[in-house]
Short mmCIF file of C-alpha atoms and ligand atoms in Angstrom, two decimals:
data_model
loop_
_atom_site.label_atom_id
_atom_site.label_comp_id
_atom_site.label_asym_id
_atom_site.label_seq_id
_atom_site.Cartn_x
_atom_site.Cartn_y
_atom_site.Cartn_z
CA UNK A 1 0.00 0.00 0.00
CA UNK A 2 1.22 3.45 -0.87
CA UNK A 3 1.99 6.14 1.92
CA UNK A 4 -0.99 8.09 0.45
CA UNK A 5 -3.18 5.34 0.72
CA UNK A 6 -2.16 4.56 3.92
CA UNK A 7 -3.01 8.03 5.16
CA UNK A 8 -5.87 7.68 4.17
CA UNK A 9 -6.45 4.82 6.26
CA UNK A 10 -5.42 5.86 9.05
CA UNK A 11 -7.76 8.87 9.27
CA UNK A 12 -10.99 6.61 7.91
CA UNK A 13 -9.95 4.20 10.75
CA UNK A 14 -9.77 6.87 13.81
CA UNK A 15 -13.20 8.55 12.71
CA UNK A 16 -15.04 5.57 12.55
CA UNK A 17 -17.89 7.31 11.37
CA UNK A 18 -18.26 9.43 7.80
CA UNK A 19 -20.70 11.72 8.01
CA UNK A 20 -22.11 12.82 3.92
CA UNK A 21 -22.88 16.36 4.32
CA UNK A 22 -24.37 18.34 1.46
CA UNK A 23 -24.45 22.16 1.90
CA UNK A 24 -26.89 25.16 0.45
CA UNK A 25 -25.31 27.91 2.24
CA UNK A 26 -21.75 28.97 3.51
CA UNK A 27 -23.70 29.60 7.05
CA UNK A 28 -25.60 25.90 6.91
CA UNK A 29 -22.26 24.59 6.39
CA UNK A 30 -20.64 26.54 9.03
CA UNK A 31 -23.59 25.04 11.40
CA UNK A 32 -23.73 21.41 10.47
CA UNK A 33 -19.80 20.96 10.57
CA UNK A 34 -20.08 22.68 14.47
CA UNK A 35 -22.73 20.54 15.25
CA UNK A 36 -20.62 17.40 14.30
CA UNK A 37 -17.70 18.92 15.82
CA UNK A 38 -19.52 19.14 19.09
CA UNK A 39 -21.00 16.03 18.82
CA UNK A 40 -17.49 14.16 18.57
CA UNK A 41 -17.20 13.93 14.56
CA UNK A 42 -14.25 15.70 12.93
CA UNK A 43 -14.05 14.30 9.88
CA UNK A 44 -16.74 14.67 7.30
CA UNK A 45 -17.09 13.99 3.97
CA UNK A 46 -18.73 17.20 1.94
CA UNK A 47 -20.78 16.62 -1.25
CA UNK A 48 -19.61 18.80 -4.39
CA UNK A 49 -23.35 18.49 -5.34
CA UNK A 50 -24.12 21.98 -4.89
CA UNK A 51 -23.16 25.54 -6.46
CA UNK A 52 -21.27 26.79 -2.79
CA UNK A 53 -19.52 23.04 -2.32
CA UNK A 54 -16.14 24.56 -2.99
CA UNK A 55 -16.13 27.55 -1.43
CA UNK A 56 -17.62 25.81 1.73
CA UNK A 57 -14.95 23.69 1.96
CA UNK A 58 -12.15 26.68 1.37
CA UNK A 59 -14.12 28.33 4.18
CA UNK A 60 -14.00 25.40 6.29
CA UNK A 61 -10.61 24.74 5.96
CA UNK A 62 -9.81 28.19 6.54
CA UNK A 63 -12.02 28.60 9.74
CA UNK A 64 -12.21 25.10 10.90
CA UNK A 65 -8.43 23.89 10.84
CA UNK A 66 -9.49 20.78 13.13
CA UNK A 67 -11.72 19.42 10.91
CA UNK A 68 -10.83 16.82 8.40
CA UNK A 69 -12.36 17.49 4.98
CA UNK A 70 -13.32 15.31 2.39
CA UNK A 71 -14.85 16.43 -1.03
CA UNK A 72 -17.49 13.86 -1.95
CA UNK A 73 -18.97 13.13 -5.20
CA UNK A 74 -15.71 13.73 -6.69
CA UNK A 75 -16.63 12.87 -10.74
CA UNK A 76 -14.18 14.15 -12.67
CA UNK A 77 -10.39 15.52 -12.77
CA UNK A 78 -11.92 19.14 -12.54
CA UNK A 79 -13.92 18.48 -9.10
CA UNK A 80 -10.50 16.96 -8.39
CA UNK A 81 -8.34 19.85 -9.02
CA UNK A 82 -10.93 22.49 -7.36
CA UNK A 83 -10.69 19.87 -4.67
CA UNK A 84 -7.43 20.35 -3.76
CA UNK A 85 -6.88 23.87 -4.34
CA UNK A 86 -10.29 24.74 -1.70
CA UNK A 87 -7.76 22.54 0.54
CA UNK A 88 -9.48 19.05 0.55
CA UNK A 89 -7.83 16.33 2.86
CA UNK A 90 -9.14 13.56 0.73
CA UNK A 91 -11.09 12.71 -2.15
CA UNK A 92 -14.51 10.40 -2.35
CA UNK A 93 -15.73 9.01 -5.48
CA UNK A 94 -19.15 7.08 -5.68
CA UNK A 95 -18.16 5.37 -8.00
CA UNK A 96 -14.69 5.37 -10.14
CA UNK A 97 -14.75 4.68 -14.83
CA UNK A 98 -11.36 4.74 -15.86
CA UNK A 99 -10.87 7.79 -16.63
CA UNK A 100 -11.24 8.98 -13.11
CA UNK A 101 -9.14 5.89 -11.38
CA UNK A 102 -6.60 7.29 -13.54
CA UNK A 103 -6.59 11.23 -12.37
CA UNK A 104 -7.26 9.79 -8.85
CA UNK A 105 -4.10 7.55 -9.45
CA UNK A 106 -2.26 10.92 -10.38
CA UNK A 107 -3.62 13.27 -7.39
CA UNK A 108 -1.07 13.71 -4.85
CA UNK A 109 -3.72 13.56 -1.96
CA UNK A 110 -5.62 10.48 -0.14
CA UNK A 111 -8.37 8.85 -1.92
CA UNK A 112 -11.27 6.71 -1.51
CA UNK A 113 -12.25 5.51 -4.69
CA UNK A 114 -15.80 4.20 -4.75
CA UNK A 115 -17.19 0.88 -6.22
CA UNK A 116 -20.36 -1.33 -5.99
CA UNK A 117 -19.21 -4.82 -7.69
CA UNK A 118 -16.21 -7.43 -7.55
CA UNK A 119 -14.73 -6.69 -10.50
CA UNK A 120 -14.60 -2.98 -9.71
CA UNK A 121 -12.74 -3.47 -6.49
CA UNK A 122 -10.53 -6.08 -8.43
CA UNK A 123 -10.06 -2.66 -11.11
CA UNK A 124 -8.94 -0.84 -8.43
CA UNK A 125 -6.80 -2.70 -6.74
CA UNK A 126 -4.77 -3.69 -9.97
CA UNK A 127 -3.95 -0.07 -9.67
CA UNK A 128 -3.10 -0.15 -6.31
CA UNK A 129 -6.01 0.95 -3.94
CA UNK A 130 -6.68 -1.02 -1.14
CA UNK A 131 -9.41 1.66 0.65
CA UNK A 132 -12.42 1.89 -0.83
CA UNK A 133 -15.99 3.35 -0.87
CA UNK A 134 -18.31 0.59 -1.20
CA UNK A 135 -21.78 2.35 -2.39
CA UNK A 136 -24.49 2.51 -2.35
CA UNK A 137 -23.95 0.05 0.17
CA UNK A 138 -27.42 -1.30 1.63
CA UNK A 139 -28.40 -1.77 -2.10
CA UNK A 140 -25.70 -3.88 -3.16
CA UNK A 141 -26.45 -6.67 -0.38
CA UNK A 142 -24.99 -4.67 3.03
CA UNK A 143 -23.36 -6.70 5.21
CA UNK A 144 -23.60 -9.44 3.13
CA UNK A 145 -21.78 -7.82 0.50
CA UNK A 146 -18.94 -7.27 3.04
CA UNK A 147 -18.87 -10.52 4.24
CA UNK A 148 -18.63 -11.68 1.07
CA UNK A 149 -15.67 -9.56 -0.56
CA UNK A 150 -13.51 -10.05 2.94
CA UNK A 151 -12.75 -13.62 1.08
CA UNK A 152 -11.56 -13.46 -2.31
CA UNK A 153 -10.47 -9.20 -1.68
CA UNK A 154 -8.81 -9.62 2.45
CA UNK A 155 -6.37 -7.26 1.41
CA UNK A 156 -9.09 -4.31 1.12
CA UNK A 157 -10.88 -2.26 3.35
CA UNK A 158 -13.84 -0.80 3.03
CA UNK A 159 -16.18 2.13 4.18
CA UNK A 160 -19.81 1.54 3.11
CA UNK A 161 -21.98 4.39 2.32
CA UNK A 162 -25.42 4.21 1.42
CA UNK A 163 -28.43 3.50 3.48
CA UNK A 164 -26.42 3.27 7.02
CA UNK A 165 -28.50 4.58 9.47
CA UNK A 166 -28.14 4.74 13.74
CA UNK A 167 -29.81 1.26 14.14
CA UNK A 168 -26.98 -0.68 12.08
CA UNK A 169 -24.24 1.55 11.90
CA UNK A 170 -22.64 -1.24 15.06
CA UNK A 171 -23.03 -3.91 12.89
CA UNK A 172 -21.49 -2.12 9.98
CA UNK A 173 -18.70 -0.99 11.97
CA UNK A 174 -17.93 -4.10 13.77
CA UNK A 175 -17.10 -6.05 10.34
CA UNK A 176 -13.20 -6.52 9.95
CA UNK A 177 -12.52 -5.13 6.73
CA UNK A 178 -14.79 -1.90 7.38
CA UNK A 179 -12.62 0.93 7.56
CA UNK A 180 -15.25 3.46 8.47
CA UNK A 181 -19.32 3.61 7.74
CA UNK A 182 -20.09 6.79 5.85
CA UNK A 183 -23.66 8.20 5.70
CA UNK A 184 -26.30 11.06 6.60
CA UNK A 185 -28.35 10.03 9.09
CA UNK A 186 -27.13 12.69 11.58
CA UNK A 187 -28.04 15.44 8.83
CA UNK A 188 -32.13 14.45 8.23
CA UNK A 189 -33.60 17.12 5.88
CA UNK A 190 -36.52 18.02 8.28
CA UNK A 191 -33.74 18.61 11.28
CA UNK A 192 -31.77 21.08 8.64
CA UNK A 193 -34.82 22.39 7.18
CA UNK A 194 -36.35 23.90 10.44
CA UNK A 195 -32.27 24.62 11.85
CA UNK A 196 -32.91 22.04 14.66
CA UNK A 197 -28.95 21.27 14.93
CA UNK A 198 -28.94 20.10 18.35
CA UNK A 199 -30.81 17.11 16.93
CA UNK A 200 -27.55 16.77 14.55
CA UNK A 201 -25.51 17.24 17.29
CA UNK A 202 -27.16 14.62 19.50
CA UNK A 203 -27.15 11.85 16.74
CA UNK A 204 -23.85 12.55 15.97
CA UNK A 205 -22.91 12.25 19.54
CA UNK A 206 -25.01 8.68 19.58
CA UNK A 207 -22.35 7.79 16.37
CA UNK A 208 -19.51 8.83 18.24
CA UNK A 209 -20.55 6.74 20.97
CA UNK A 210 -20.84 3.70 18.61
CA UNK A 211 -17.75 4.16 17.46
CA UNK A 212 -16.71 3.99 20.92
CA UNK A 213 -18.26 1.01 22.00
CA UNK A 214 -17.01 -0.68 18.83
CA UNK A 215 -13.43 -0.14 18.21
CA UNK A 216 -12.67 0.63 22.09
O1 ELE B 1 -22.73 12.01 -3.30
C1 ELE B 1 -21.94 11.08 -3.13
O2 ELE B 1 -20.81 11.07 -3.61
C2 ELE B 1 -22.29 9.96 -2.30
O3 ELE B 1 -21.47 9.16 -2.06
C3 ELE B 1 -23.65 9.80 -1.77
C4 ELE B 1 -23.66 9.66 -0.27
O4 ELE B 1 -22.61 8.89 0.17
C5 ELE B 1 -24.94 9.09 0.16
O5 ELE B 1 -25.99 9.93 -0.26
C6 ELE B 1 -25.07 8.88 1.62
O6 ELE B 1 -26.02 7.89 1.78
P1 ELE B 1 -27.17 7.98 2.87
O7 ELE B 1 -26.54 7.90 4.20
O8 ELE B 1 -28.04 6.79 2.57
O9 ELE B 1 -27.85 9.29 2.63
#
């Protein structure tokens, strides 16, 4: 495994949990990452899915410093360059054509390439990943999935994404090859909607715990 790749581990493996955060405003993202914060999650992943993604991150970065950032929904080698520059700490693909493995492959920054099948992991390790996003992952069999790939692919590590939610996020976490569980289920659109962010903070508090009682 590469250095970079290994970094990449390392931080997926302390956080434990992934929250996906999507962002509308520069202030909505300055009050969901402080509600995570407070609630015992540092690293996030943010979703380039909206027109402010980049400069939230820049501004997060730039305000934040303790938080780790990653830039999710990473499609192309242009969300991977704006990535960086904004100051991204890793990237997050949900899912990784050639074309992108290969500008991933050239990024000088830890990446999480993501995949749904065997022979897409099998892709991406020939070129040398070992961490990957497995998404969405509730739809592609869960647990079962895992279970399954920690046979033929025991060199990789994974951190599912899709579908998690508070009630199996343990059972997620506890599998051996799961690097971290990603997901939003401390961000529910209703919570955001009417600003209730002590309800984000208190769920993400409740994954922090898990992640706790887990891994020790
Ligand atoms: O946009 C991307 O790049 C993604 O990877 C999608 C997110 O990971 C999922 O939307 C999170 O899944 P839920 O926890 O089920 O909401």
């Amino acid at each position: 495994m590469s250095e970079r790749q290994q970094r990449a581990a390392d931080f997926l493996r302390k956080a434990g949990v992934l929250p996906v955060i999507t962002v509308h405003t520069l202030d909505e993202a300055r009050a969901i990452a402080d509600s995570l914060l407070e609630g015992g999650l540092n690293t996030l992943e943010l979703t380039l899915r909206t027109p402010v993604a980049i400069d939230a991150l820049a501004m997060l970065k730039r305000e934040r410093p303790d938080i780790v950032i990653g830039a999710g929904t990473i499609l192309n080698a242009d969300n991977i360059r704006a990535s960086i520059d904004a100051g991204a700490d890793f990237l997050v693909t949900p899912g990784t054509p050639p074309a992108l493995a290969d500008a991933l492959a050239e990024a000088d920054i830890p990446v999480v390439p993501g995949a749904a099948t065997p022979t897409e992991f099998m892709a991406l390790r020939e070129r040398g990943f070992r961490n990957c996003k497995l998404f969405p992952a509730s739809a592609v069999g869960g647990l079962a999935m895992l279970k399954g790939l920690a046979g033929p692919l025991h060199d990789m590590r994974f951190c599912p994404t899709g579908g998690i939610s508070e009630s199996n996020a343990a059972e997620f976490l506890s599998q051996p090859n799961v690097l971290c569980i990603g997901g939003s289920w401390m961000l529910d659109k209703g919570w955001l909607e009417v600003g209730d962010y002590a309800r984000v903070r208190e769920t993400a508090s409740r994954a922090a715990q898990i992640v706790r009682d887990v891994r020790g």
